[in-house]
Amino acid sequence: MDRLTAPSTTPQASLPSSRWLTLPAPLLAALLAVLLWLSLAPPQVMHVMREGGPIEGMTEILYFVLAAALWLSSRAAGEWRTTLALSVMLAAAGAREMDLHKHWTGTSVLKVSFYLRDAPLHQKIVAFVILALIAAAAIDLLRQHGNALWQRLKAREPVACSIALFFVTMAISKVLDRSINVLAEDFGIASSASVLALVSALEETVELSLPVMAGLARWQYLRLRP
């Protein structure tokens, strides 16, 4: 995954050559969420899935471990740039899970309103620089690999499919994250404690599957690269 768009060679084994290699991770995560929901009372489910709880803690750790692992595995000459951009994005995801974007300022630095309010200037500058570096890493990845990744996805190459599944799962986790608030704020639909517990369990466990999927895609790339 250092070079996201590297062409596949003849598969060395059926598992790494599978287009659906990463799919079991979010499915098993969702199954775990449902089993916990069926086994525990809503307050107990919410305690397990709380901010800073064990599930979120594992998600944070996995992102940082994977970011470090990128530098410990082999890579071809010239792939350091992709490795750097990927490690920045993974570390940013881990920091986001830790809510570090709120800890320093007391509010989210991801919102435009933070920069328009009377926050200390040094906080605005530091936050802007960090976000600019993360944005630069994302743009660099798109410029290096976006078009070729799309072509390989249309050709249904395994690594490209794994990356696509990662982003589909991420989108689903964001929908789950916002669903309860959208129902309440936009439609006036209040969710019961049981529904809230189920959605929270699905959200946190599916988010946990994301770094697992990224790690599987990385392993798949290493197995299939030339």
Tab-separated table of C-alpha atoms in Angstrom:
chain	number	residue	atom	x	y	z
A	1	MET	CA	0.000	0.000	0.000
A	2	ASP	CA	3.067	2.284	-0.109
A	3	ARG	CA	2.301	2.682	-3.787
A	4	LEU	CA	-1.433	2.359	-3.849
A	5	THR	CA	-1.664	1.894	-7.566
A	6	ALA	CA	1.054	-0.692	-8.054
A	7	PRO	CA	-0.062	-3.362	-10.542
A	8	SER	CA	-0.744	-6.838	-9.281
A	9	THR	CA	1.317	-9.811	-10.325
A	10	THR	CA	0.241	-13.425	-10.450
A	11	PRO	CA	-1.339	-14.137	-7.046
A	12	GLN	CA	0.870	-16.017	-4.642
A	13	ALA	CA	-2.144	-17.363	-2.776
A	14	SER	CA	-5.911	-17.223	-3.054
A	15	LEU	CA	-6.363	-15.079	0.061
A	16	PRO	CA	-4.248	-12.044	-0.895
A	17	SER	CA	-5.648	-12.146	-4.435
A	18	SER	CA	-9.241	-11.902	-3.190
A	19	ARG	CA	-11.128	-8.720	-4.064
A	20	TRP	CA	-13.159	-9.207	-0.894
A	21	LEU	CA	-10.258	-9.646	1.516
A	22	THR	CA	-11.240	-6.720	3.727
A	23	LEU	CA	-15.019	-7.264	3.656
A	24	PRO	CA	-15.209	-9.722	6.611
A	25	ALA	CA	-13.758	-7.080	8.977
A	26	PRO	CA	-16.764	-4.710	9.007
A	27	LEU	CA	-19.218	-7.619	8.805
A	28	LEU	CA	-17.701	-9.275	11.863
A	29	ALA	CA	-17.605	-5.893	13.604
A	30	ALA	CA	-21.317	-5.407	12.965
A	31	LEU	CA	-22.010	-8.932	14.205
A	32	LEU	CA	-20.080	-8.193	17.393
A	33	ALA	CA	-22.125	-5.032	17.901
A	34	VAL	CA	-25.416	-6.900	17.535
A	35	LEU	CA	-24.290	-9.671	19.891
A	36	LEU	CA	-23.283	-7.122	22.533
A	37	TRP	CA	-26.594	-5.330	22.083
A	38	LEU	CA	-28.503	-8.580	22.525
A	39	SER	CA	-26.442	-9.649	25.535
A	40	LEU	CA	-26.234	-6.424	27.551
A	41	ALA	CA	-28.641	-3.807	28.789
A	42	PRO	CA	-28.495	-0.443	26.932
A	43	PRO	CA	-26.564	1.339	29.728
A	44	GLN	CA	-23.952	-1.432	29.706
A	45	VAL	CA	-23.630	-1.235	25.923
A	46	MET	CA	-23.163	2.516	26.119
A	47	HIS	CA	-20.503	2.053	28.801
A	48	VAL	CA	-18.496	-0.297	26.573
A	49	MET	CA	-18.892	2.020	23.573
A	50	ARG	CA	-18.248	5.262	25.468
A	51	GLU	CA	-15.767	7.899	24.359
A	52	GLY	CA	-12.350	6.737	25.514
A	53	GLY	CA	-13.696	3.248	26.185
A	54	PRO	CA	-12.073	-0.063	25.208
A	55	ILE	CA	-13.434	-0.193	21.653
A	56	GLU	CA	-12.415	3.352	20.804
A	57	GLY	CA	-9.087	2.822	22.552
A	58	MET	CA	-8.282	-0.171	20.336
A	59	THR	CA	-9.179	1.862	17.258
A	60	GLU	CA	-6.778	4.628	18.262
A	61	ILE	CA	-3.926	2.206	18.964
A	62	LEU	CA	-4.372	0.346	15.680
A	63	TYR	CA	-4.156	3.540	13.635
A	64	PHE	CA	-0.884	4.602	15.273
A	65	VAL	CA	0.588	1.095	15.090
A	66	LEU	CA	-0.238	0.889	11.395
A	67	ALA	CA	1.282	4.333	10.756
A	68	ALA	CA	4.529	3.163	12.384
A	69	ALA	CA	4.431	-0.209	10.619
A	70	LEU	CA	4.497	1.502	7.221
A	71	TRP	CA	8.070	2.577	7.923
A	72	LEU	CA	9.164	-0.837	9.211
A	73	SER	CA	8.160	-2.848	6.146
A	74	SER	CA	9.993	-2.977	2.847
A	75	ARG	CA	9.292	-0.468	0.100
A	76	ALA	CA	10.644	0.224	-3.355
A	77	ALA	CA	12.868	3.175	-4.162
A	78	GLY	CA	10.876	6.379	-4.364
A	79	GLU	CA	7.966	5.125	-2.250
A	80	TRP	CA	8.953	7.154	0.807
A	81	ARG	CA	6.672	9.992	-0.341
A	82	THR	CA	3.599	7.776	-0.368
A	83	THR	CA	4.667	6.196	2.915
A	84	LEU	CA	4.949	9.633	4.507
A	85	ALA	CA	1.544	10.772	3.244
A	86	LEU	CA	-0.149	7.557	4.342
A	87	SER	CA	1.424	7.645	7.801
A	88	VAL	CA	0.277	11.253	8.241
A	89	MET	CA	-3.295	10.294	7.292
A	90	LEU	CA	-3.321	7.272	9.613
A	91	ALA	CA	-1.884	9.256	12.522
A	92	ALA	CA	-4.476	11.964	11.884
A	93	ALA	CA	-7.234	9.352	12.010
A	94	GLY	CA	-5.869	8.087	15.323
A	95	ALA	CA	-5.696	11.628	16.699
A	96	ARG	CA	-9.268	12.244	15.562
A	97	GLU	CA	-10.410	9.139	17.446
A	98	MET	CA	-8.671	10.509	20.537
A	99	ASP	CA	-10.509	13.820	20.098
A	100	LEU	CA	-7.198	15.668	20.072
A	101	HIS	CA	-8.809	18.202	17.745
A	102	LYS	CA	-10.833	19.332	20.788
A	103	HIS	CA	-8.529	18.783	23.767
A	104	TRP	CA	-6.227	21.756	23.252
A	105	THR	CA	-8.844	24.366	22.407
A	106	GLY	CA	-11.947	22.940	24.078
A	107	THR	CA	-13.783	22.993	20.765
A	108	SER	CA	-13.381	21.327	17.395
A	109	VAL	CA	-10.716	22.899	15.198
A	110	LEU	CA	-12.304	21.108	12.240
A	111	LYS	CA	-15.175	23.608	12.175
A	112	VAL	CA	-14.937	26.891	10.292
A	113	SER	CA	-16.677	28.606	13.221
A	114	PHE	CA	-13.572	27.994	15.367
A	115	TYR	CA	-11.546	30.316	13.129
A	116	LEU	CA	-14.269	32.961	13.058
A	117	ARG	CA	-14.726	33.146	16.829
A	118	ASP	CA	-12.537	34.902	19.380
A	119	ALA	CA	-10.181	31.983	19.972
A	120	PRO	CA	-6.529	32.830	20.780
A	121	LEU	CA	-4.593	33.595	17.611
A	122	HIS	CA	-1.815	31.106	18.366
A	123	GLN	CA	-4.381	28.300	18.647
A	124	LYS	CA	-5.843	29.217	15.276
A	125	ILE	CA	-2.418	29.312	13.634
A	126	VAL	CA	-1.228	25.981	15.041
A	127	ALA	CA	-4.532	24.265	14.240
A	128	PHE	CA	-4.543	25.657	10.704
A	129	VAL	CA	-0.966	24.540	10.034
A	130	ILE	CA	-1.673	21.001	11.265
A	131	LEU	CA	-4.833	20.737	9.187
A	132	ALA	CA	-3.002	22.148	6.164
A	133	LEU	CA	-0.330	19.446	6.474
A	134	ILE	CA	-2.986	16.726	6.679
A	135	ALA	CA	-4.803	18.197	3.677
A	136	ALA	CA	-1.518	18.355	1.754
A	137	ALA	CA	-0.905	14.658	2.481
A	138	ALA	CA	-4.383	13.750	1.223
A	139	ILE	CA	-4.000	15.868	-1.924
A	140	ASP	CA	-0.585	14.372	-2.604
A	141	LEU	CA	-2.013	10.848	-2.397
A	142	LEU	CA	-4.787	11.776	-4.813
A	143	ARG	CA	-2.362	13.370	-7.252
A	144	GLN	CA	0.001	10.409	-7.154
A	145	HIS	CA	-2.508	7.588	-7.238
A	146	GLY	CA	-6.066	8.812	-7.751
A	147	ASN	CA	-6.416	8.293	-11.489
A	148	ALA	CA	-4.475	5.026	-11.617
A	149	LEU	CA	-6.398	3.713	-8.589
A	150	TRP	CA	-9.680	4.432	-10.369
A	151	GLN	CA	-8.510	2.575	-13.473
A	152	ARG	CA	-7.441	-0.419	-11.393
A	153	LEU	CA	-10.715	-0.360	-9.516
A	154	LYS	CA	-12.601	-0.558	-12.807
A	155	ALA	CA	-10.372	-3.521	-13.668
A	156	ARG	CA	-11.358	-5.027	-10.288
A	157	GLU	CA	-7.781	-5.487	-9.132
A	158	PRO	CA	-7.606	-6.838	-5.558
A	159	VAL	CA	-5.768	-3.999	-3.779
A	160	ALA	CA	-7.917	-1.348	-5.453
A	161	CYS	CA	-11.064	-3.201	-4.381
A	162	SER	CA	-9.777	-3.417	-0.808
A	163	ILE	CA	-9.142	0.327	-0.738
A	164	ALA	CA	-12.603	1.020	-2.153
A	165	LEU	CA	-14.204	-1.174	0.523
A	166	PHE	CA	-12.297	0.777	3.162
A	167	PHE	CA	-13.799	4.072	1.993
A	168	VAL	CA	-17.297	2.602	1.655
A	169	THR	CA	-17.053	1.345	5.240
A	170	MET	CA	-15.789	4.737	6.402
A	171	ALA	CA	-18.799	6.410	4.774
A	172	ILE	CA	-21.140	3.977	6.518
A	173	SER	CA	-19.509	4.707	9.885
A	174	LYS	CA	-20.028	8.450	9.342
A	175	VAL	CA	-23.704	7.888	8.498
A	176	LEU	CA	-24.116	5.882	11.701
A	177	ASP	CA	-22.320	8.608	13.648
A	178	ARG	CA	-24.752	11.298	12.494
A	179	SER	CA	-27.953	9.271	12.164
A	180	ILE	CA	-29.342	9.756	15.693
A	181	ASN	CA	-28.710	13.521	15.687
A	182	VAL	CA	-30.166	13.929	12.195
A	183	LEU	CA	-33.319	12.061	13.164
A	184	ALA	CA	-33.722	14.176	16.283
A	185	GLU	CA	-32.759	17.587	14.906
A	186	ASP	CA	-34.150	17.412	11.367
A	187	PHE	CA	-37.140	15.114	11.757
A	188	GLY	CA	-38.000	15.392	15.435
A	189	ILE	CA	-37.693	11.622	15.915
A	190	ALA	CA	-36.405	10.667	19.350
A	191	SER	CA	-34.587	7.333	19.583
A	192	SER	CA	-35.142	4.935	22.444
A	193	ALA	CA	-32.298	3.875	24.712
A	194	SER	CA	-32.209	0.508	22.986
A	195	VAL	CA	-31.917	2.014	19.493
A	196	LEU	CA	-29.289	4.478	20.690
A	197	ALA	CA	-27.266	1.624	22.177
A	198	LEU	CA	-27.473	-0.412	18.952
A	199	VAL	CA	-26.426	2.486	16.720
A	200	SER	CA	-23.570	3.406	19.072
A	201	ALA	CA	-22.375	-0.196	19.127
A	202	LEU	CA	-22.475	-0.421	15.328
A	203	GLU	CA	-20.701	2.899	14.928
A	204	GLU	CA	-17.825	2.113	17.297
A	205	THR	CA	-17.246	-1.459	16.127
A	206	VAL	CA	-17.409	-0.522	12.441
A	207	GLU	CA	-14.900	2.261	13.134
A	208	LEU	CA	-12.679	-0.332	14.794
A	209	SER	CA	-12.766	-2.376	11.590
A	210	LEU	CA	-11.305	0.515	9.551
A	211	PRO	CA	-7.660	0.255	10.709
A	212	VAL	CA	-8.008	-3.527	10.449
A	213	MET	CA	-9.095	-3.116	6.821
A	214	ALA	CA	-6.210	-0.731	6.156
A	215	GLY	CA	-3.761	-3.243	7.619
A	216	LEU	CA	-5.198	-6.056	5.502
A	217	ALA	CA	-4.945	-3.924	2.368
A	218	ARG	CA	-1.331	-3.148	3.226
A	219	TRP	CA	-0.537	-6.853	3.683
A	220	GLN	CA	-2.319	-7.611	0.421
A	221	TYR	CA	-0.257	-5.014	-1.405
A	222	LEU	CA	3.000	-6.435	-0.043
A	223	ARG	CA	2.028	-9.926	-1.163
A	224	LEU	CA	0.930	-8.932	-4.670
A	225	ARG	CA	3.373	-6.182	-5.611
A	226	PRO	CA	6.025	-6.958	-8.263
